[in-house]
Coordinates of N, CA and C and ligand atoms in Angstrom, one line a residue:
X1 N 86.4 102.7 93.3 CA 85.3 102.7 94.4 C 84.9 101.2 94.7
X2 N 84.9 101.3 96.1 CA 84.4 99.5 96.2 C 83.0 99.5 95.8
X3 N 83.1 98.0 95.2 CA 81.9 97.6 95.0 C 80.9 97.3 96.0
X4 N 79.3 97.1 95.5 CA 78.5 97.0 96.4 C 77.7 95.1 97.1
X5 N 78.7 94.5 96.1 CA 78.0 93.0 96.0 C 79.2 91.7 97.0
X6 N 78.9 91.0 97.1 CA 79.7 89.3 97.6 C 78.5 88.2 97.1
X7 N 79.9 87.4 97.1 CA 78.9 85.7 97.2 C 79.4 84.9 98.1
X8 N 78.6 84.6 98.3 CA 78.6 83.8 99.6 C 78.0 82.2 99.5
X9 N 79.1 81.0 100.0 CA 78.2 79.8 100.2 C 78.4 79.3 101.3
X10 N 77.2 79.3 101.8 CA 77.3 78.0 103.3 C 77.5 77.0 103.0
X11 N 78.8 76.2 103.5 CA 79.3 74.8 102.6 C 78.6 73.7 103.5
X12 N 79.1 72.6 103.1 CA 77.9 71.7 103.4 C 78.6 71.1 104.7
X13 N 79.4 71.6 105.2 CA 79.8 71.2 106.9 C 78.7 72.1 107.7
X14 N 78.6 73.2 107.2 CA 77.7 74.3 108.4 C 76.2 73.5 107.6
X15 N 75.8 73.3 106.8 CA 74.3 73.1 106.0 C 74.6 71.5 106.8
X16 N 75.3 70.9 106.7 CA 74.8 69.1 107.8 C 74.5 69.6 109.7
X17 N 75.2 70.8 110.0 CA 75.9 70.7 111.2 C 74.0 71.2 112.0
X18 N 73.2 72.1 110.5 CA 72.2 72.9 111.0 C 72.6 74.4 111.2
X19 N 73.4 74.6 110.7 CA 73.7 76.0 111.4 C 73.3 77.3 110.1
X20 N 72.7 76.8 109.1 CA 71.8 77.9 108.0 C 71.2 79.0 108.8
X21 N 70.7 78.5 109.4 CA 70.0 79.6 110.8 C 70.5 80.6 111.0
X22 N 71.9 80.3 111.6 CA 72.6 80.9 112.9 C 73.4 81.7 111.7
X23 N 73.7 81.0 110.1 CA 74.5 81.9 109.9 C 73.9 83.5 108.7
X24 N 72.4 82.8 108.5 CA 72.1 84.0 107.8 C 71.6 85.2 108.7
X25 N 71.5 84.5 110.0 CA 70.9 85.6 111.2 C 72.0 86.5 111.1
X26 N 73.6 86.0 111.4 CA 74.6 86.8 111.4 C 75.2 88.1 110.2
X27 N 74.3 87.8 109.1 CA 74.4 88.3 108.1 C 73.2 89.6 108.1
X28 N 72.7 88.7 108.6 CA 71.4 89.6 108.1 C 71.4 90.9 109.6
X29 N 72.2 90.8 110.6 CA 72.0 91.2 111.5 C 73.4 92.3 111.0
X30 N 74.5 91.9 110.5 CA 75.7 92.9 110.0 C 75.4 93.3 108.7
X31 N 74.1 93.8 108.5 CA 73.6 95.0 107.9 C 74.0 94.4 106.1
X32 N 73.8 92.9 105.8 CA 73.8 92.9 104.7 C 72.2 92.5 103.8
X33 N 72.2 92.8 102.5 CA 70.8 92.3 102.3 C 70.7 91.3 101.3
X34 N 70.1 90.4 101.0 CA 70.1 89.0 100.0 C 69.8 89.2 98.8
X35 N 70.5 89.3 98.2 CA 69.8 90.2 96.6 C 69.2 88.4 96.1
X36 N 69.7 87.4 96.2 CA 69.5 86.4 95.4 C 70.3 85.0 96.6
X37 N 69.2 83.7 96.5 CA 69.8 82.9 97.1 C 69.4 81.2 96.8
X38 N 69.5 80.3 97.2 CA 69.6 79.3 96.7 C 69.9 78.3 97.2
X39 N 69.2 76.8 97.4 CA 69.7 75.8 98.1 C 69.9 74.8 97.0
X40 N 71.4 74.3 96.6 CA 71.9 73.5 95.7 C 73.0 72.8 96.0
X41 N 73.2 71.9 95.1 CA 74.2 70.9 95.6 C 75.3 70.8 94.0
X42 N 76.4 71.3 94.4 CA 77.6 71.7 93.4 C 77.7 69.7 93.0
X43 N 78.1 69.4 91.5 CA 78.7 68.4 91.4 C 80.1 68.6 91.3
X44 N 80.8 67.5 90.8 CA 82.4 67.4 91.7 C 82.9 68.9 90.1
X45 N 82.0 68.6 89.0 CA 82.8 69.0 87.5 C 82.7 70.7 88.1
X46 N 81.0 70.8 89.0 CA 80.7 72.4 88.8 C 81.8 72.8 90.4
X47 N 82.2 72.3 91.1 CA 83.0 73.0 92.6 C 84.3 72.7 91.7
X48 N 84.9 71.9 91.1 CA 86.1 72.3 90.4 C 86.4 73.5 89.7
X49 N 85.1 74.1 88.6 CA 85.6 75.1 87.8 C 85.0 76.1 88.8
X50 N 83.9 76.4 89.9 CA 84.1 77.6 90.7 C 85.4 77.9 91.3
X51 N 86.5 76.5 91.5 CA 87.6 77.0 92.3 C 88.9 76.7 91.6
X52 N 88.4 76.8 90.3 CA 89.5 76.9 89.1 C 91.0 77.3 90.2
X53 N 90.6 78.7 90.1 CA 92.0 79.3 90.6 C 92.6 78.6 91.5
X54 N 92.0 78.2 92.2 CA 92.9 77.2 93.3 C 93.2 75.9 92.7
X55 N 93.6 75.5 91.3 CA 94.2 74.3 90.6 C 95.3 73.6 90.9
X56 N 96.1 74.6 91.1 CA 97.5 74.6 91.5 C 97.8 74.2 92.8
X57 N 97.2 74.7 93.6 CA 97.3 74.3 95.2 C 97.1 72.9 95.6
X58 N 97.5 72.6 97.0 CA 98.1 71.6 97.1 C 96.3 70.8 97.5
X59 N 95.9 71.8 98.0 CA 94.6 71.1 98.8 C 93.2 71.5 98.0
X60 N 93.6 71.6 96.5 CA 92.7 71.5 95.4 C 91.4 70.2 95.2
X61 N 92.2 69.2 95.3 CA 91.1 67.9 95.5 C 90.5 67.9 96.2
X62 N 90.9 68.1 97.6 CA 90.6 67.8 98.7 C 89.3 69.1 98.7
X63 N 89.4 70.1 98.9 CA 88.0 71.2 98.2 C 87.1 71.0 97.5
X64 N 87.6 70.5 96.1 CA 86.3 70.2 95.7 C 85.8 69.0 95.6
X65 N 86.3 67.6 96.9 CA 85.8 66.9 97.5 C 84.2 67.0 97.8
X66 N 85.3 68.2 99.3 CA 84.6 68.7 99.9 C 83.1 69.2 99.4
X67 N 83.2 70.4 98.6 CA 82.4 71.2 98.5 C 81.1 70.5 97.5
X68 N 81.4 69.6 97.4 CA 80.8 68.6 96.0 C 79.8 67.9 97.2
X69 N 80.3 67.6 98.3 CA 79.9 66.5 99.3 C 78.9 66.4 99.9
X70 N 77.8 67.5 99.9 CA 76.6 67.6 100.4 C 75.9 69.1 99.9
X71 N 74.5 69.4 99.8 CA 73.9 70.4 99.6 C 74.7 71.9 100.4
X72 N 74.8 72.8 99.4 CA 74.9 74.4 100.0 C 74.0 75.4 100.0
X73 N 74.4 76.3 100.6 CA 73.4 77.7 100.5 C 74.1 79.0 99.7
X74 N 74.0 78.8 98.4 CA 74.4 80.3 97.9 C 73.7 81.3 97.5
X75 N 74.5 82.5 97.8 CA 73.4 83.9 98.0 C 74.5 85.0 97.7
X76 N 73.7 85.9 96.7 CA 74.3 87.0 96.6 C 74.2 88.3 97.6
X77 N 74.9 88.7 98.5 CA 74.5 89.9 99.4 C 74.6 91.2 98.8
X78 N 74.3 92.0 99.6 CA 74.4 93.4 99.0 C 74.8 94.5 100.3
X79 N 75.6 95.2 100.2 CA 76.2 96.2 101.1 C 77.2 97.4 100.5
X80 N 77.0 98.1 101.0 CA 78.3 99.3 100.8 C 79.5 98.4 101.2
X81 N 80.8 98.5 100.1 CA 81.9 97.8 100.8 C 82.0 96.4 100.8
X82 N 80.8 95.2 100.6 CA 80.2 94.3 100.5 C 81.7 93.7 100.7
X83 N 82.4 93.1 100.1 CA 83.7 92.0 99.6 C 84.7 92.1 101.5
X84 N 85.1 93.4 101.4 CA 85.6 93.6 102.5 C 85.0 93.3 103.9
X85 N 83.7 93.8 103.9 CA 83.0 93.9 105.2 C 82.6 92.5 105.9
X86 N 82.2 91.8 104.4 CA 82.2 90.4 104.7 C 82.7 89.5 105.2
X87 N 84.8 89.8 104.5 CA 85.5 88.8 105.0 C 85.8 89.1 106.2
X88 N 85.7 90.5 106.6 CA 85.6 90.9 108.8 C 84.6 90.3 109.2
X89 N 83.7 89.9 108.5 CA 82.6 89.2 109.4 C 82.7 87.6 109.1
X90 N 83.1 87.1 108.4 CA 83.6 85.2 108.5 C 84.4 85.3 109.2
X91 N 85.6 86.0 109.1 CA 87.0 85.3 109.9 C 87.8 84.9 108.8
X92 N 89.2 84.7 109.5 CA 90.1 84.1 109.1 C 90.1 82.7 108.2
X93 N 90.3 82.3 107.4 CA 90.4 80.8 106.9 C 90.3 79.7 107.9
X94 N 91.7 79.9 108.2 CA 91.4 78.5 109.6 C 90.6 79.4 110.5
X95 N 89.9 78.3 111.1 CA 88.8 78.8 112.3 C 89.7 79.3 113.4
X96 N 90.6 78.4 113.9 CA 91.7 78.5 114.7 C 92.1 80.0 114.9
X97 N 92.7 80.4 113.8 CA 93.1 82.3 114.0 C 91.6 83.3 113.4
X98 N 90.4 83.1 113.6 CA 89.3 83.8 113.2 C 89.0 83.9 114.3
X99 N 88.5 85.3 114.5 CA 88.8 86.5 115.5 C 87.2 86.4 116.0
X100 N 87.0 86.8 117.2 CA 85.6 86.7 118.0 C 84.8 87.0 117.4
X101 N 83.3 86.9 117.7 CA 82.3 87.2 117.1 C 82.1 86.8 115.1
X102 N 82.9 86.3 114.6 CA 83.1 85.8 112.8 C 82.2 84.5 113.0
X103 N 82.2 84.5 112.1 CA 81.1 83.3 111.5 C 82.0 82.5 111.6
X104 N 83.5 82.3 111.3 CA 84.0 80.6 111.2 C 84.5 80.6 112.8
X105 N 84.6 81.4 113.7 CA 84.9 81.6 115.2 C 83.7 80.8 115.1
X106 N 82.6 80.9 115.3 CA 81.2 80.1 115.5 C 81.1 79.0 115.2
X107 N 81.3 78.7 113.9 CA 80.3 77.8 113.4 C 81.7 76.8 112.3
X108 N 82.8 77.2 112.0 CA 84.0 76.5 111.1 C 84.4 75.2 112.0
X109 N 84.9 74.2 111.7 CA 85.4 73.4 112.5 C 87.1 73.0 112.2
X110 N 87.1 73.3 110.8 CA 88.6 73.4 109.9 C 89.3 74.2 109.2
X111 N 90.3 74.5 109.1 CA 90.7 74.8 107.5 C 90.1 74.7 106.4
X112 N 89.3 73.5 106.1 CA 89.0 72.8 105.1 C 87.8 72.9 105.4
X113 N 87.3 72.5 106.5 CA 85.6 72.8 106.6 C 85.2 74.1 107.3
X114 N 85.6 75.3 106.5 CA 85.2 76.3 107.6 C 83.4 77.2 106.9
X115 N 82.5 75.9 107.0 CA 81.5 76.8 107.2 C 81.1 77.9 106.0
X116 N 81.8 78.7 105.3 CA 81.2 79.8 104.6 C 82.5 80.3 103.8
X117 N 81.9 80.8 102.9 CA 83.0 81.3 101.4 C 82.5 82.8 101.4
X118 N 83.4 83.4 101.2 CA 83.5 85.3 100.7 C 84.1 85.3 99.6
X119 N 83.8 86.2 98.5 CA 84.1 86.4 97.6 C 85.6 87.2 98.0
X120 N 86.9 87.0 97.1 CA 87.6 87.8 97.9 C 88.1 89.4 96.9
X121 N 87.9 89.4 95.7 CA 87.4 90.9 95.4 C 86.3 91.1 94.9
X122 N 85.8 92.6 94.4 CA 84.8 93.1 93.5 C 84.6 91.7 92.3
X123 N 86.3 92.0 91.7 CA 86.0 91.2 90.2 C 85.3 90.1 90.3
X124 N 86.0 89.3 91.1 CA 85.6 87.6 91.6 C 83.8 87.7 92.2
X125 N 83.7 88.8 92.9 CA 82.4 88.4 93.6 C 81.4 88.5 92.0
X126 N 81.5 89.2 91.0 CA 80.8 89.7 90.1 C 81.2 88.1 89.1
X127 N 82.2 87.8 89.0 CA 81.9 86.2 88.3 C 81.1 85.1 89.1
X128 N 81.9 85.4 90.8 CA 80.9 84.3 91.2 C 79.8 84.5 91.3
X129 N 79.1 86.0 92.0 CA 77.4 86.3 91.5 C 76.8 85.2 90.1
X130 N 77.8 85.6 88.7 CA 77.2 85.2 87.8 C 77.5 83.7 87.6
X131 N 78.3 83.1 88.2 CA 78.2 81.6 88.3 C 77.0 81.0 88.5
X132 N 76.5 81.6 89.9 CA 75.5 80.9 90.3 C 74.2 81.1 90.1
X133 N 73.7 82.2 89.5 CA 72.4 82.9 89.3 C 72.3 83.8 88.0
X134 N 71.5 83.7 87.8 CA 71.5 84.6 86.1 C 70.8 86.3 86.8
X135 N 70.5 87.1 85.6 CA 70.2 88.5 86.3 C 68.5 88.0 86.4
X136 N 67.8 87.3 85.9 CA 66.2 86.6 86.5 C 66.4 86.5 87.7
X137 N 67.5 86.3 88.4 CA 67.3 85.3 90.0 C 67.6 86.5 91.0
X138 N 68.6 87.7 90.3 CA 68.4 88.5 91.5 C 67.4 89.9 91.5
X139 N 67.6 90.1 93.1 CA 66.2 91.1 92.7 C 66.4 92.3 94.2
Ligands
LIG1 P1 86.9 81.0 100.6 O1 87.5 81.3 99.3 O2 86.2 79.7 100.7 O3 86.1 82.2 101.1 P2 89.3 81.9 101.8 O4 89.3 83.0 100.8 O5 89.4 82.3 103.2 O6 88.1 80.9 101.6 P3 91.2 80.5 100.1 O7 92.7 80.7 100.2 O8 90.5 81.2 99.0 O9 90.6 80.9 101.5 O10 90.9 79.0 100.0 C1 89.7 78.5 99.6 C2 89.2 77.3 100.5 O11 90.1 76.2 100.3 C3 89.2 77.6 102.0 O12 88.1 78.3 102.4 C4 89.3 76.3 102.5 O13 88.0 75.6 102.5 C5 90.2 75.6 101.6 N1 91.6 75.6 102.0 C6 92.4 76.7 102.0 N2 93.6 76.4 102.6 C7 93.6 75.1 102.9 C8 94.5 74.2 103.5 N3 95.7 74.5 103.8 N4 94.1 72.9 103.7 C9 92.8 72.5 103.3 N5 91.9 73.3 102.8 C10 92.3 74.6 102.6
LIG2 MG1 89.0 82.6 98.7

């Protein structure tokens, strides 16, 4: 059964650009709800081990450069379907091939800066939930 949770972070291209706004409207308008959220700023040690899995990859540094590089917004959502429904609602990775009306169609500028993270299964969204918030924070 799919699960009902994602995690989500507005990275710090969409959080400098101003666009917090525009992108929890879009969330909050595709029927998801905020169980838990948060405005923090990842150091280089903590965006490395959230993107462990991508160690290997070529554009590993260069990420948690990135993601290290200015304050984010993370937030646990809540929906039927939640993991799936979500990544139809960002878009594609590069902004470039992310399909009309997606959040990185909007608001991504790169590959590398596109604006917003989805958990990409159940499992992952339920470690990343617990990465970033203990069960106190959500509600
Ligand atoms: P996210 O996990 O952030 O939701 P995603 O699941 O669409 O994104 P992944 O393959 O998990 O994409 O890659 C994680 C992140 O690494 C991407 O969101 C992007 O910021 C960065 N990234 C992926 N591919 C590249 C690339 N070719 N060059 C630079 N950065 C990349
Ligand atoms: Mg991913």
């Amino acid at each position: 059964m799919a699960g009902n949770i994602t995690l989500t972070m507005i990275k710090p291209d969409a959080v400098k650009n101003n666009h917090i706004g525009g992108i929890l409207k879009m969330i909050n308008e595709a029927g998801f709800r905020i169980q838990a959220m948060k405005y923090t700023r990842m150091t280089r040690e903590v965006a490395g081990a959230f993107y462990a899995v991508h160690k290997e990859r070529p554009f590993y540094g260069e990420l948690v450069d990135f993601m290290s590089s200015g304050p984010i917004v993370a937030a646990v959502l809540v929906k039927d379907n939640a993991v799936e429904d979500f990544r139809k609602l960002i878009g594609a990775t590069n902004p470039a091939e992310a399909a009309d009306d997606t959040i990185r169609k909007m608001y991504a500028t790169s590959i590398g800066e596109n604006a917003v993270h989805g958990s990409d299964s159940d499992e992952n969204a339920a470690i990343e939930a617990g990465f970033h918030f203990s069960a106190y924070e959500r509600f």
